[in-house]
Coordinates of C-alpha atoms in Angstrom, one line a residue:
M16 CA -30.8 -57.8 -3.0
R17 CA -32.0 -57.9 0.4
M18 CA -30.0 -61.0 1.4
T19 CA -26.6 -59.4 0.5
K20 CA -24.5 -57.4 2.8
G21 CA -24.2 -54.3 0.6
P22 CA -21.1 -53.0 -1.1
V23 CA -18.1 -54.4 0.9
D24 CA -15.7 -52.0 -0.4
Y25 CA -17.5 -49.0 0.9
E26 CA -17.5 -47.5 4.2
A27 CA -20.9 -46.1 5.7
D28 CA -19.9 -42.7 4.7
Q29 CA -19.6 -43.4 1.2
V30 CA -22.7 -45.4 0.9
Y31 CA -24.6 -42.1 2.6
Q32 CA -23.0 -40.2 -0.1
E33 CA -23.9 -42.4 -2.9
Y34 CA -27.3 -42.6 -1.6
K35 CA -27.8 -38.7 -1.3
E36 CA -26.3 -38.2 -4.8
G37 CA -27.5 -41.4 -6.6
S38 CA -30.5 -42.0 -9.1
K39 CA -33.8 -43.7 -7.7
R40 CA -32.5 -46.9 -9.0
V41 CA -29.1 -46.6 -7.1
R42 CA -30.9 -45.7 -3.9
Q43 CA -33.0 -48.7 -4.1
V44 CA -30.0 -51.1 -4.6
L45 CA -28.2 -49.2 -1.6
F46 CA -31.5 -49.3 0.5
Y47 CA -32.1 -53.2 -0.2
S48 CA -28.4 -54.4 -0.2
C49 CA -27.4 -52.6 3.1
I50 CA -30.5 -53.8 5.3
R51 CA -28.1 -56.2 7.1
R52 CA -25.2 -53.7 7.6
D53 CA -24.6 -52.3 11.0
F54 CA -25.2 -48.6 9.8
F55 CA -28.4 -49.5 8.2
P56 CA -30.4 -47.4 10.9
I57 CA -28.5 -44.2 9.7
L58 CA -29.2 -45.0 6.2
F59 CA -32.7 -45.7 6.8
E60 CA -32.9 -42.2 8.6
E61 CA -31.2 -40.5 5.6
A62 CA -33.5 -42.2 3.1
W63 CA -36.4 -41.1 5.1
A64 CA -35.3 -37.6 5.3
I65 CA -34.5 -37.4 1.5
D66 CA -37.6 -39.1 0.2
P67 CA -40.2 -41.0 2.5
A68 CA -42.4 -41.9 -0.5
L69 CA -39.6 -43.5 -2.2
V70 CA -38.9 -45.6 1.2
K71 CA -42.7 -46.2 1.4
S72 CA -42.7 -47.5 -2.2
M73 CA -39.6 -49.7 -1.5
A74 CA -41.6 -51.2 1.2
K75 CA -44.2 -52.3 -1.5
T76 CA -41.8 -54.9 -2.8
V77 CA -40.6 -56.3 0.7
P78 CA -42.4 -59.6 1.3
A79 CA -44.7 -59.4 4.5
N80 CA -42.8 -62.1 6.1
E81 CA -39.4 -59.6 5.6
I82 CA -40.8 -56.7 6.8
G83 CA -40.3 -57.4 10.6
P84 CA -36.4 -58.0 10.1
L85 CA -36.4 -54.8 8.0
L86 CA -37.9 -52.8 10.7
L87 CA -35.8 -54.3 13.4
S88 CA -32.4 -53.7 11.4
A89 CA -33.8 -49.9 10.8
N90 CA -34.2 -49.7 14.4
G91 CA -30.8 -50.8 15.2
G92 CA -31.4 -54.6 16.2
R93 CA -33.6 -53.1 19.1
P94 CA -37.1 -54.6 19.4
P95 CA -40.1 -51.9 19.6
K96 CA -42.2 -51.4 22.5
I97 CA -45.4 -53.5 21.7
I98 CA -48.2 -51.0 22.6
E99 CA -51.1 -52.8 21.1
I100 CA -51.6 -56.1 19.2
A101 CA -55.3 -55.2 17.9
E102 CA -56.5 -56.9 15.0
K103 CA -57.4 -53.5 13.1
Q104 CA -54.8 -51.2 14.6
P105 CA -51.6 -52.9 15.7
Q106 CA -49.2 -50.3 17.7
L107 CA -45.5 -50.4 18.1
E108 CA -43.2 -47.8 19.4
F109 CA -39.6 -47.8 17.8
D110 CA -36.7 -45.7 19.2
L111 CA -36.5 -43.8 15.8
K112 CA -39.3 -41.4 14.7
E113 CA -38.6 -42.3 11.0
V114 CA -39.1 -46.1 11.8
N115 CA -42.5 -45.2 13.6
G116 CA -43.6 -43.2 10.6
F117 CA -42.5 -45.9 8.2
F118 CA -44.6 -48.7 10.2
K119 CA -47.7 -46.5 10.4
S120 CA -47.5 -46.1 6.6
L121 CA -47.5 -49.8 6.0
P122 CA -50.7 -51.8 5.1
L123 CA -52.5 -53.6 8.0
A124 CA -51.2 -57.1 6.6
K125 CA -47.7 -56.0 6.7
R126 CA -48.1 -54.4 10.1
K127 CA -49.5 -57.6 11.5
S128 CA -46.8 -59.5 9.9
A129 CA -44.3 -57.3 11.6
V130 CA -45.9 -57.3 14.9
K131 CA -45.9 -61.1 14.9
F132 CA -42.5 -61.4 13.8
L133 CA -41.3 -58.8 16.6
R134 CA -43.4 -60.3 19.1
D135 CA -41.9 -63.7 18.5
Y136 CA -38.4 -62.2 18.3
T137 CA -38.9 -60.6 21.7
E138 CA -40.1 -63.7 23.3
S139 CA -37.1 -65.6 21.8
E140 CA -34.8 -63.1 23.3
A141 CA -36.5 -63.2 26.6
A142 CA -36.2 -66.8 26.7
M143 CA -32.5 -66.6 25.8
D144 CA -31.9 -64.3 28.8
L145 CA -33.5 -66.9 31.1
N146 CA -31.8 -69.9 29.6
P147 CA -28.3 -68.8 28.2
D148 CA -27.1 -72.3 27.6

C-alpha cells in the first residue's frame, strides 16, 4: 500500500473528506496509499488532528528503513534541521509540529533509522547542489 500513489481519481479534498468520515481501515488505506502524493503533508496534519494514536499505531507497521521517507514526505519533502545525532536521543526539528510530535513518539530504533536516512538525504542533496551535472 505504501508503494502506491493513492486513489488517482480523487482530488486532495476528496481524500481529506474520506479520511475524516472513514472507518479506521479506510483511514489506514488512505494514509498509507497517499504517502507519495504531494498533498500528504496536509493529510498527515489532518490525521494527527483527528487521531494521533492511530497515526502512531500505523507507524508500527512501517519498517524502520521506510520511516525516514515517510517523515520527509510528511514534512513536504523538506529535510528537517538535525539538532543532535546522539545514540540515546537523536533530535530533529521538522517544519510541522505534528511531524515533530510523531518523530518523538517513535521507538528509538526507528528514530535512529530516520536520522540516518535524513542525514544521508541531506548530504546527497548538498552534493547535488555543488555538482549539478
